[in-house]
Amino acid sequence: MRKPLIIFIFIYLTMKRLKSAARAGNIDELYTLIRRDAYILERVDQMPFADTPLHIASAAGHIDFAMEIMNLKPSFARKLNQDGFSPIHLALQQGQTEMVLRLLAIDKDLVRVKGREGKTPLHYVASEGNLSLLAQFLLRCPKCIQDVTIRNETALHIAAENNNLKALRVLLLSLKRTNLYGKSSEKKLLNFRDKDGNTVLHIAASTNQPQMVKLLIECKVSINKTNSRGLTALDILESMSNVDNRDSSEILRDFGGLNASATRRRPSLHVMLGSKITLLENAFGEVFHDIITMSADRSNALLVVLVLILTATYQAALAPPARFSGADIGSDSANNTSTDSTVGKSVMGSTAFLLFYIPNTIAFIIAMILILGLLAIVASGITTLLLFTGSAESHRPNKKTWETFDSEGDTTTLIVEIYIPGKYLVEGLEIQASMRWIKWITSENSLSLFVS
C-alpha cells in the first residue's frame, strides 16, 4: 500500500518539475528529469489530452526548449490540451509569431491541426486579420484553405464574419493564383455553404460590406444561391431595414442579383427521385447495367476491346477504303492534260461511301460512349479527355504522361495510357493499326487518352 503511494508522489513531483522546466525554458533541467525517469515524456504522451511541455514552452515563447521537445516527442505538436488547443494554437493566442514559424518549419501540416470547435491556425489568423502569418500559412500549405470548422465554415467565411476585408482578399487571390484544384474546385470553395447554408456572399451581405461584396463578385462567386432559409444575398440585405445598405444592394443588382422569388428553383431531391423514369434514363440503364455490375478483370478486357474498335474506326475514317483511278494509255493529249482528271486519286461512289461511312461513324460513337461510361465507373468520374492528332509532335503536360502522334505511310501508331488516381488501369498499351491489320506492341510514344 505504501509503495504505490510513494511511486505516485514521485511521478507527481517529477511532472511538476517538468512543467516548471518548460515555463523557464530550462533544457538542462529537462535532461536531469529524463535521467531520473526515462519514461517521463512517454507518460505525458499517453494522456489523450494534456498540457505537454511543448504546449507550455510554445505559449511562453521558449523556442530552444520547444525545438528540443519537438526532437524528442514530435507527437506533442498535434496533441490537444484540456481546453482543446494544440501548441501552435497557444503560440498564436500569445502572439509568439517566431515560435509559430519555427514549428511550421519542422512540420508545415501543423497549420491544419484542428483544435477547439474544429478551428485550425488558419481560421485563427483569418479571424484576427494577421496578414503576414496568413500569407505564410497559405504559402507553406496551400491545401489548408480547404479545412472547415464544426459549423462547416471555411477561412473565407470566418474572414467575412469578422469584417476582415484584407484577409479575405489575401485568401481569395491566393486561391486564384495557386489554382491548385482547378476551376471547379475553386468555384466549389467560393460557394461553399456553412451549417446554415450561407455562402461567403451571404455572410458579406449580412455584415453589409459593399467592398467585400464587390470583391466576391469579381472572383466569380455565385450571386443568386439561396441559403437554408431560401434567401439570396439580396434578400438578406433587403431584410436589414434599419441599416443603410443601398451600396451593397446596388452592386448586387448591377451584377444580376435577384430575390429568391425571382430565381428559378431546382426541384428538391425527393421530388427528383420520386419522378417518373424517362426513356433516356431507361435506355442508359439498359446499356450500362452489365458494365456497372461486371468484375474489374472483365471491365479491363472490355476496355481494351473498345479501344481497339475506336482505333480501327478512327483510322478508317481518316483513310477510307477505295480504289485508285489509273491513267488511260490510249487517251489523247487533250484528255491527259484535263483539269478534271482523277488519275492517282482515291475514288469511291456516293452510295458505297455512305454504306461504309455511316456504320463506321455509328461504331465509333458507340465505342466512345461505352468507353466514357466504363471509365466513369472505374475512375469515379472523368475530368479530362485528351485526343491529339498531328505529325511527329509531342509535349509533356505533367510528369506522368506525354502524348505524340506518329504517322508513317498508311500505318497509324496509337498509344493509350489511362491514368486513374492511385493506380493505373492500363499502362503503356500501344495499338498499331492499318486498313488490313491490327497489332499490339510496347512503346512510350504516341497519342494518349488521359484520365484524372
Short mmCIF file of C-alpha atoms in Angstrom, two decimals:
data_model
loop_
_atom_site.label_atom_id
_atom_site.label_comp_id
_atom_site.label_asym_id
_atom_site.label_seq_id
_atom_site.Cartn_x
_atom_site.Cartn_y
_atom_site.Cartn_z
CA MET A 1 0.00 0.00 0.00
CA ARG A 2 2.83 2.34 0.87
CA LYS A 3 4.92 1.59 -2.27
CA PRO A 4 2.26 2.64 -4.82
CA LEU A 5 1.76 5.87 -2.86
CA ILE A 6 5.48 6.63 -3.00
CA ILE A 7 5.53 5.96 -6.76
CA PHE A 8 2.53 8.26 -7.24
CA ILE A 9 4.18 11.07 -5.28
CA PHE A 10 7.42 10.61 -7.24
CA ILE A 11 5.62 10.85 -10.58
CA TYR A 12 3.58 13.86 -9.44
CA LEU A 13 6.67 15.77 -8.29
CA THR A 14 8.59 14.86 -11.45
CA MET A 15 5.73 16.10 -13.65
CA LYS A 16 5.56 19.30 -11.63
CA ARG A 17 9.29 19.89 -12.15
CA LEU A 18 8.88 19.15 -15.89
CA LYS A 19 6.24 21.87 -16.19
CA SER A 20 8.45 24.30 -14.30
CA ALA A 21 11.34 23.50 -16.64
CA ALA A 22 9.08 24.15 -19.64
CA ARG A 23 7.91 27.51 -18.23
CA ALA A 24 11.53 28.55 -17.67
CA GLY A 25 12.81 27.03 -20.91
CA ASN A 26 15.44 25.08 -18.95
CA ILE A 27 16.83 22.34 -21.21
CA ASP A 28 19.36 21.15 -18.62
CA GLU A 29 16.57 20.52 -16.12
CA LEU A 30 14.66 18.61 -18.80
CA TYR A 31 17.50 16.13 -19.24
CA THR A 32 18.02 15.88 -15.48
CA LEU A 33 14.40 14.72 -15.20
CA ILE A 34 14.82 12.31 -18.13
CA ARG A 35 17.83 10.74 -16.38
CA ARG A 36 15.73 10.24 -13.25
CA ASP A 37 12.74 8.90 -15.17
CA ALA A 38 13.30 7.78 -18.77
CA TYR A 39 9.55 7.36 -19.33
CA ILE A 40 8.55 10.84 -18.22
CA LEU A 41 7.70 12.11 -21.71
CA GLU A 42 6.08 8.81 -22.63
CA ARG A 43 3.67 9.15 -19.69
CA VAL A 44 2.65 12.59 -20.91
CA ASP A 45 2.16 11.25 -24.44
CA GLN A 46 -0.17 8.50 -23.17
CA MET A 47 -2.65 11.10 -21.92
CA PRO A 48 -5.33 11.82 -24.57
CA PHE A 49 -5.49 15.50 -23.56
CA ALA A 50 -2.64 17.20 -21.71
CA ASP A 51 -0.69 20.40 -21.33
CA THR A 52 2.55 18.93 -22.58
CA PRO A 53 5.93 20.65 -22.10
CA LEU A 54 5.62 21.74 -25.75
CA HIS A 55 2.30 23.49 -25.01
CA ILE A 56 3.83 25.34 -22.08
CA ALA A 57 7.03 26.31 -23.91
CA SER A 58 5.13 27.41 -27.04
CA ALA A 59 2.85 29.72 -25.04
CA ALA A 60 5.86 31.15 -23.14
CA GLY A 61 7.92 31.64 -26.31
CA HIS A 62 10.87 29.45 -25.32
CA ILE A 63 11.90 28.45 -28.83
CA ASP A 64 15.02 26.40 -27.99
CA PHE A 65 13.18 24.33 -25.38
CA ALA A 66 10.25 23.79 -27.78
CA MET A 67 12.58 22.64 -30.58
CA GLU A 68 14.27 20.22 -28.16
CA ILE A 69 10.88 18.73 -27.24
CA MET A 70 9.97 18.50 -30.94
CA ASN A 71 13.10 16.42 -31.50
CA LEU A 72 12.30 14.12 -28.58
CA LYS A 73 8.50 13.88 -28.95
CA PRO A 74 7.16 15.33 -32.25
CA SER A 75 3.73 13.83 -31.45
CA PHE A 76 3.23 16.56 -28.83
CA ALA A 77 2.78 19.10 -31.64
CA ARG A 78 -0.58 17.54 -32.63
CA LYS A 79 -1.86 16.80 -29.13
CA LEU A 80 -4.66 18.96 -27.73
CA ASN A 81 -4.76 20.14 -24.13
CA GLN A 82 -7.82 20.06 -21.86
CA ASP A 83 -9.09 23.30 -23.46
CA GLY A 84 -8.86 21.88 -26.98
CA PHE A 85 -5.74 23.71 -28.18
CA SER A 86 -2.52 22.45 -29.72
CA PRO A 87 0.90 24.08 -29.10
CA ILE A 88 0.65 26.15 -32.29
CA HIS A 89 -2.80 27.40 -31.25
CA LEU A 90 -1.39 28.56 -27.91
CA ALA A 91 1.59 30.24 -29.59
CA LEU A 92 -0.83 32.16 -31.85
CA GLN A 93 -3.00 33.23 -28.93
CA GLN A 94 0.05 34.54 -27.08
CA GLY A 95 1.41 36.37 -30.11
CA GLN A 96 4.51 34.16 -30.39
CA THR A 97 4.98 34.62 -34.16
CA GLU A 98 8.57 33.33 -34.30
CA MET A 99 7.53 30.21 -32.38
CA VAL A 100 4.72 29.58 -34.87
CA LEU A 101 7.08 29.86 -37.85
CA ARG A 102 9.67 27.57 -36.25
CA LEU A 103 7.03 24.91 -35.59
CA LEU A 104 5.83 25.17 -39.19
CA ALA A 105 9.39 24.86 -40.44
CA ILE A 106 9.51 21.40 -38.84
CA ASP A 107 6.02 20.31 -39.93
CA LYS A 108 4.07 22.52 -42.34
CA ASP A 109 0.92 20.43 -41.85
CA LEU A 110 0.59 21.73 -38.29
CA VAL A 111 -1.38 24.59 -39.83
CA ARG A 112 -4.14 22.02 -40.50
CA VAL A 113 -4.38 20.71 -36.90
CA LYS A 114 -7.97 21.19 -35.74
CA GLY A 115 -8.48 22.47 -32.23
CA ARG A 116 -11.50 23.64 -30.30
CA GLU A 117 -14.65 23.93 -32.49
CA GLY A 118 -12.65 22.47 -35.37
CA LYS A 119 -10.67 25.66 -35.89
CA THR A 120 -7.22 25.46 -37.42
CA PRO A 121 -4.43 28.05 -37.06
CA LEU A 122 -5.51 29.40 -40.48
CA HIS A 123 -9.00 30.06 -39.13
CA TYR A 124 -7.48 31.89 -36.18
CA VAL A 125 -5.31 34.24 -38.26
CA ALA A 126 -8.23 34.81 -40.69
CA SER A 127 -10.38 35.98 -37.78
CA GLU A 128 -7.60 38.12 -36.28
CA GLY A 129 -6.51 39.59 -39.62
CA ASN A 130 -2.82 38.75 -39.21
CA LEU A 131 -1.91 39.14 -42.90
CA SER A 132 1.77 38.21 -42.50
CA LEU A 133 1.03 34.84 -40.89
CA LEU A 134 -1.94 34.28 -43.20
CA ALA A 135 0.33 34.60 -46.23
CA GLN A 136 2.93 32.31 -44.64
CA PHE A 137 0.31 29.63 -43.92
CA LEU A 138 -1.07 29.73 -47.46
CA LEU A 139 2.41 29.67 -48.97
CA ARG A 140 3.64 26.73 -46.89
CA CYS A 141 0.45 24.66 -47.00
CA PRO A 142 -1.97 25.83 -49.74
CA LYS A 143 -4.39 22.96 -49.05
CA CYS A 144 -5.17 24.34 -45.58
CA ILE A 145 -7.76 26.63 -47.19
CA GLN A 146 -10.00 23.54 -47.60
CA ASP A 147 -10.36 22.94 -43.85
CA VAL A 148 -13.71 23.66 -42.21
CA THR A 149 -14.87 24.13 -38.63
CA ILE A 150 -17.60 22.16 -36.85
CA ARG A 151 -20.01 24.78 -38.23
CA ASN A 152 -18.83 23.95 -41.75
CA GLU A 153 -17.16 27.33 -42.10
CA THR A 154 -14.09 27.89 -44.26
CA ALA A 155 -11.45 30.54 -43.61
CA LEU A 156 -13.35 32.65 -46.17
CA HIS A 157 -16.49 32.58 -44.01
CA ILE A 158 -14.52 33.48 -40.89
CA ALA A 159 -12.74 36.43 -42.53
CA ALA A 160 -16.09 37.75 -43.80
CA GLU A 161 -17.78 37.30 -40.40
CA ASN A 162 -15.04 39.34 -38.74
CA ASN A 163 -15.13 42.11 -41.39
CA ASN A 164 -11.53 41.40 -42.37
CA LEU A 165 -11.59 42.62 -45.96
CA LYS A 166 -7.80 42.45 -46.39
CA ALA A 167 -7.63 38.90 -45.04
CA LEU A 168 -10.47 37.86 -47.35
CA ARG A 169 -8.66 39.43 -50.31
CA VAL A 170 -5.47 37.51 -49.49
CA LEU A 171 -7.42 34.25 -49.23
CA LEU A 172 -9.36 34.79 -52.46
CA LEU A 173 -6.42 35.91 -54.57
CA SER A 174 -4.18 33.20 -53.16
CA LEU A 175 -6.79 30.62 -54.11
CA LYS A 176 -7.00 32.08 -57.60
CA ARG A 177 -3.23 32.44 -58.02
CA THR A 178 -2.22 28.97 -56.92
CA ASN A 179 -5.16 27.36 -58.77
CA LEU A 180 -4.22 24.00 -57.23
CA TYR A 181 -7.54 22.28 -57.58
CA GLY A 182 -8.75 23.51 -60.97
CA LYS A 183 -11.59 25.85 -61.76
CA SER A 184 -14.32 23.51 -60.50
CA SER A 185 -12.74 23.15 -57.04
CA GLU A 186 -12.03 26.86 -56.84
CA LYS A 187 -15.70 27.54 -57.59
CA LYS A 188 -16.74 24.96 -55.00
CA LEU A 189 -14.69 26.70 -52.29
CA LEU A 190 -16.04 30.12 -53.28
CA ASN A 191 -19.62 28.84 -52.99
CA PHE A 192 -19.10 26.54 -50.01
CA ARG A 193 -22.04 26.57 -47.56
CA ASP A 194 -21.84 26.66 -43.78
CA LYS A 195 -24.25 24.79 -41.48
CA ASP A 196 -26.97 27.37 -42.24
CA GLY A 197 -26.44 27.11 -45.99
CA ASN A 198 -24.77 30.52 -46.18
CA THR A 199 -22.03 31.14 -48.73
CA VAL A 200 -19.35 33.78 -48.17
CA LEU A 201 -21.52 36.23 -50.14
CA HIS A 202 -24.41 35.70 -47.70
CA ILE A 203 -22.05 36.47 -44.81
CA ALA A 204 -20.70 39.59 -46.55
CA ALA A 205 -24.28 40.76 -47.20
CA SER A 206 -25.31 40.15 -43.58
CA THR A 207 -22.43 42.35 -42.38
CA ASN A 208 -23.24 44.98 -45.06
CA GLN A 209 -19.75 45.24 -46.54
CA PRO A 210 -20.02 46.74 -50.08
CA GLN A 211 -16.31 46.34 -50.87
CA MET A 212 -16.40 42.73 -49.71
CA VAL A 213 -19.50 42.05 -51.84
CA LYS A 214 -17.81 43.58 -54.89
CA LEU A 215 -14.61 41.61 -54.30
CA LEU A 216 -16.51 38.32 -54.11
CA ILE A 217 -18.45 39.08 -57.28
CA GLU A 218 -15.20 39.89 -59.09
CA CYS A 219 -13.93 36.47 -58.02
CA LYS A 220 -16.94 34.86 -59.76
CA VAL A 221 -18.93 33.80 -56.71
CA SER A 222 -22.48 32.61 -57.48
CA ILE A 223 -24.69 35.62 -56.80
CA ASN A 224 -28.15 34.08 -56.54
CA LYS A 225 -27.58 30.98 -54.43
CA THR A 226 -30.09 30.54 -51.61
CA ASN A 227 -29.32 29.50 -48.04
CA SER A 228 -31.23 27.06 -45.82
CA ARG A 229 -33.95 29.67 -45.26
CA GLY A 230 -34.35 30.15 -49.02
CA LEU A 231 -32.80 33.62 -49.05
CA THR A 232 -30.36 35.07 -51.55
CA ALA A 233 -27.73 37.66 -50.61
CA LEU A 234 -30.05 40.39 -51.93
CA ASP A 235 -32.91 39.12 -49.73
CA ILE A 236 -30.64 39.35 -46.67
CA LEU A 237 -29.68 42.93 -47.50
CA GLU A 238 -33.29 43.98 -48.06
CA SER A 239 -34.35 42.44 -44.75
CA MET A 240 -31.99 44.82 -42.90
CA SER A 241 -34.40 47.77 -42.75
CA ASN A 242 -32.54 49.80 -40.12
CA VAL A 243 -29.21 49.77 -41.98
CA ASP A 244 -28.10 51.85 -44.96
CA ASN A 245 -27.37 49.05 -47.42
CA ARG A 246 -28.00 50.88 -50.69
CA ASP A 247 -24.40 50.49 -51.92
CA SER A 248 -24.32 46.73 -51.37
CA SER A 249 -27.79 46.28 -52.89
CA GLU A 250 -26.88 48.31 -55.97
CA ILE A 251 -23.70 46.30 -56.51
CA LEU A 252 -25.64 43.04 -56.37
CA ARG A 253 -28.36 44.30 -58.73
CA ASP A 254 -25.79 45.66 -61.20
CA PHE A 255 -24.28 42.18 -61.45
CA GLY A 256 -27.60 40.36 -61.77
CA GLY A 257 -28.53 39.82 -58.15
CA LEU A 258 -32.11 38.65 -57.67
CA ASN A 259 -34.56 37.91 -54.89
CA ALA A 260 -35.29 34.27 -54.19
CA SER A 261 -38.81 34.67 -55.57
CA ALA A 262 -37.37 35.70 -58.96
CA THR A 263 -34.85 32.87 -59.23
CA ARG A 264 -35.53 29.55 -60.84
CA ARG A 265 -35.71 26.94 -58.12
CA ARG A 266 -34.39 23.45 -58.58
CA PRO A 267 -36.68 20.59 -57.60
CA SER A 268 -35.87 19.03 -54.25
CA LEU A 269 -34.08 15.69 -54.09
CA HIS A 270 -37.14 13.68 -53.03
CA VAL A 271 -39.10 15.17 -55.96
CA MET A 272 -36.35 14.23 -58.40
CA LEU A 273 -36.03 10.69 -57.07
CA GLY A 274 -39.81 10.28 -56.99
CA SER A 275 -40.29 11.47 -60.58
CA LYS A 276 -41.12 9.13 -63.43
CA ILE A 277 -38.17 7.40 -65.11
CA THR A 278 -37.64 8.91 -68.57
CA LEU A 279 -36.99 6.94 -71.75
CA LEU A 280 -33.43 8.31 -71.83
CA GLU A 281 -32.73 7.14 -68.26
CA ASN A 282 -34.19 3.75 -69.07
CA ALA A 283 -32.07 3.43 -72.21
CA PHE A 284 -28.85 4.35 -70.38
CA GLY A 285 -29.74 1.95 -67.57
CA GLU A 286 -30.17 -0.92 -70.01
CA VAL A 287 -26.89 -0.12 -71.76
CA PHE A 288 -24.71 0.37 -68.68
CA HIS A 289 -26.29 -2.14 -66.26
CA ASP A 290 -23.98 -5.00 -67.25
CA ILE A 291 -20.95 -2.69 -67.28
CA ILE A 292 -21.69 -1.49 -63.74
CA THR A 293 -22.04 -5.00 -62.33
CA MET A 294 -19.14 -6.68 -64.16
CA SER A 295 -15.87 -7.57 -62.43
CA ALA A 296 -12.71 -5.50 -62.72
CA ASP A 297 -11.00 -8.08 -64.97
CA ARG A 298 -13.92 -8.15 -67.38
CA SER A 299 -14.18 -4.37 -67.43
CA ASN A 300 -10.44 -4.11 -68.23
CA ALA A 301 -10.81 -6.63 -71.07
CA LEU A 302 -13.86 -4.80 -72.41
CA LEU A 303 -11.98 -1.51 -72.27
CA VAL A 304 -9.14 -2.93 -74.38
CA VAL A 305 -11.60 -4.26 -76.99
CA LEU A 306 -13.45 -0.95 -77.14
CA VAL A 307 -10.18 0.95 -77.60
CA LEU A 308 -9.32 -1.37 -80.49
CA ILE A 309 -12.69 -0.70 -82.12
CA LEU A 310 -12.30 3.02 -81.54
CA THR A 311 -8.84 2.98 -83.10
CA ALA A 312 -9.91 0.97 -86.15
CA THR A 313 -12.95 3.15 -86.88
CA TYR A 314 -10.92 6.31 -86.33
CA GLN A 315 -8.24 5.14 -88.77
CA ALA A 316 -10.89 4.04 -91.28
CA ALA A 317 -12.48 7.49 -91.16
CA LEU A 318 -9.10 9.10 -91.88
CA ALA A 319 -8.28 6.76 -94.78
CA PRO A 320 -11.48 5.12 -96.12
CA PRO A 321 -11.05 2.06 -98.38
CA ALA A 322 -11.14 2.97 -102.09
CA ARG A 323 -9.67 2.14 -105.45
CA PHE A 324 -7.23 4.37 -107.29
CA SER A 325 -8.06 5.66 -110.74
CA GLY A 326 -5.45 4.67 -113.34
CA ALA A 327 -4.37 6.55 -116.49
CA ASP A 328 -5.88 5.66 -119.86
CA ILE A 329 -2.84 4.89 -122.13
CA GLY A 330 -4.85 5.25 -125.29
CA SER A 331 -6.27 8.65 -124.48
CA ASP A 332 -5.26 11.67 -126.49
CA SER A 333 -3.10 14.52 -125.28
CA ALA A 334 -6.02 16.78 -124.56
CA ASN A 335 -7.61 14.28 -122.26
CA ASN A 336 -4.31 13.68 -120.45
CA THR A 337 -4.00 17.35 -119.58
CA SER A 338 -7.61 17.74 -118.48
CA THR A 339 -8.12 19.55 -115.16
CA ASP A 340 -10.86 17.03 -114.32
CA SER A 341 -8.51 14.06 -114.37
CA THR A 342 -8.79 11.65 -111.40
CA VAL A 343 -5.59 9.78 -112.18
CA GLY A 344 -3.84 8.67 -108.98
CA LYS A 345 -6.68 9.87 -106.76
CA SER A 346 -8.77 7.79 -104.33
CA VAL A 347 -12.29 7.50 -105.70
CA MET A 348 -15.47 5.90 -104.33
CA GLY A 349 -19.06 6.06 -105.44
CA SER A 350 -21.51 8.03 -103.29
CA THR A 351 -23.62 5.01 -102.39
CA ALA A 352 -20.62 2.88 -101.49
CA PHE A 353 -19.14 5.72 -99.44
CA LEU A 354 -22.35 6.19 -97.43
CA LEU A 355 -22.68 2.43 -96.87
CA PHE A 356 -19.17 2.47 -95.43
CA TYR A 357 -19.14 5.82 -93.63
CA ILE A 358 -22.46 5.67 -91.73
CA PRO A 359 -21.90 2.30 -89.98
CA ASN A 360 -18.27 3.24 -89.29
CA THR A 361 -19.35 6.51 -87.64
CA ILE A 362 -22.03 4.73 -85.60
CA ALA A 363 -19.48 2.17 -84.40
CA PHE A 364 -17.04 4.96 -83.46
CA ILE A 365 -19.69 6.85 -81.47
CA ILE A 366 -20.94 3.74 -79.66
CA ALA A 367 -17.40 2.70 -78.74
CA MET A 368 -16.63 6.19 -77.46
CA ILE A 369 -19.81 6.32 -75.33
CA LEU A 370 -19.12 2.89 -73.83
CA ILE A 371 -15.50 3.82 -73.06
CA LEU A 372 -16.60 7.00 -71.34
CA GLY A 373 -19.24 5.12 -69.38
CA LEU A 374 -16.78 2.41 -68.38
CA LEU A 375 -14.10 4.88 -67.31
CA ALA A 376 -16.62 6.98 -65.39
CA ILE A 377 -17.37 3.89 -63.28
CA VAL A 378 -13.78 2.71 -62.83
CA ALA A 379 -12.19 6.12 -62.26
CA SER A 380 -15.11 7.66 -60.36
CA GLY A 381 -15.58 10.35 -62.96
CA ILE A 382 -13.65 11.51 -66.00
CA THR A 383 -12.31 15.02 -65.81
CA THR A 384 -10.20 15.23 -68.93
CA LEU A 385 -10.17 13.52 -72.31
CA LEU A 386 -7.18 14.38 -74.45
CA LEU A 387 -7.26 13.21 -78.04
CA PHE A 388 -4.46 14.79 -80.05
CA THR A 389 -3.65 14.30 -83.72
CA GLY A 390 -0.70 15.65 -85.63
CA SER A 391 2.60 14.50 -87.06
CA ALA A 392 5.77 13.94 -85.05
CA GLU A 393 4.70 16.42 -82.36
CA SER A 394 5.00 15.91 -78.64
CA HIS A 395 4.54 17.75 -75.38
CA ARG A 396 4.63 16.92 -71.68
CA PRO A 397 1.64 18.19 -69.69
CA ASN A 398 2.95 16.71 -66.44
CA LYS A 399 5.36 14.14 -65.02
CA LYS A 400 3.02 11.19 -65.54
CA THR A 401 2.18 11.18 -69.23
CA TRP A 402 3.08 12.59 -72.59
CA GLU A 403 1.42 12.41 -75.98
CA THR A 404 2.64 12.21 -79.55
CA PHE A 405 1.16 11.01 -82.77
CA ASP A 406 3.31 9.24 -85.36
CA SER A 407 2.25 8.55 -88.91
CA GLU A 408 4.21 6.60 -91.47
CA GLY A 409 2.60 5.92 -94.83
CA ASP A 410 -0.76 4.25 -94.42
CA THR A 411 0.00 2.99 -90.90
CA THR A 412 -1.03 4.98 -87.83
CA THR A 413 0.56 4.34 -84.45
CA LEU A 414 -1.62 4.91 -81.38
CA ILE A 415 -0.62 4.57 -77.74
CA VAL A 416 -3.23 4.64 -74.98
CA GLU A 417 -2.20 5.39 -71.41
CA ILE A 418 -5.08 5.57 -68.96
CA TYR A 419 -4.25 7.13 -65.59
CA ILE A 420 -6.51 6.78 -62.58
CA PRO A 421 -5.82 8.43 -59.21
CA GLY A 422 -3.96 5.95 -57.04
CA LYS A 423 -3.40 3.25 -59.64
CA TYR A 424 -3.00 2.54 -63.34
CA LEU A 425 -5.74 0.71 -65.19
CA VAL A 426 -3.88 0.32 -68.48
CA GLU A 427 -0.30 1.47 -68.90
CA GLY A 428 1.93 1.54 -71.96
CA LEU A 429 -0.61 -0.11 -74.27
CA GLU A 430 0.16 0.69 -77.90
CA ILE A 431 -2.02 -0.25 -80.82
CA GLN A 432 -0.59 -0.16 -84.32
CA ALA A 433 -3.38 -0.11 -86.86
CA SER A 434 -3.72 -0.01 -90.64
CA MET A 435 -6.53 -0.83 -93.03
CA ARG A 436 -5.64 -4.51 -93.16
CA TRP A 437 -4.43 -5.49 -89.68
CA ILE A 438 -4.17 -4.57 -86.00
CA LYS A 439 -1.07 -5.33 -83.95
CA TRP A 440 -0.10 -4.65 -80.32
CA ILE A 441 3.40 -3.52 -79.44
CA THR A 442 5.07 -1.76 -76.47
CA SER A 443 6.44 1.74 -76.67
CA GLU A 444 6.48 5.10 -74.89
CA ASN A 445 5.27 7.44 -77.59
CA SER A 446 2.08 8.36 -79.36
CA LEU A 447 -1.48 9.52 -78.89
CA SER A 448 -2.65 9.39 -75.27
CA LEU A 449 -6.04 9.17 -73.61
CA PHE A 450 -5.60 10.77 -70.20
CA VAL A 451 -7.96 10.28 -67.27
CA SER A 452 -7.54 12.02 -63.89
#
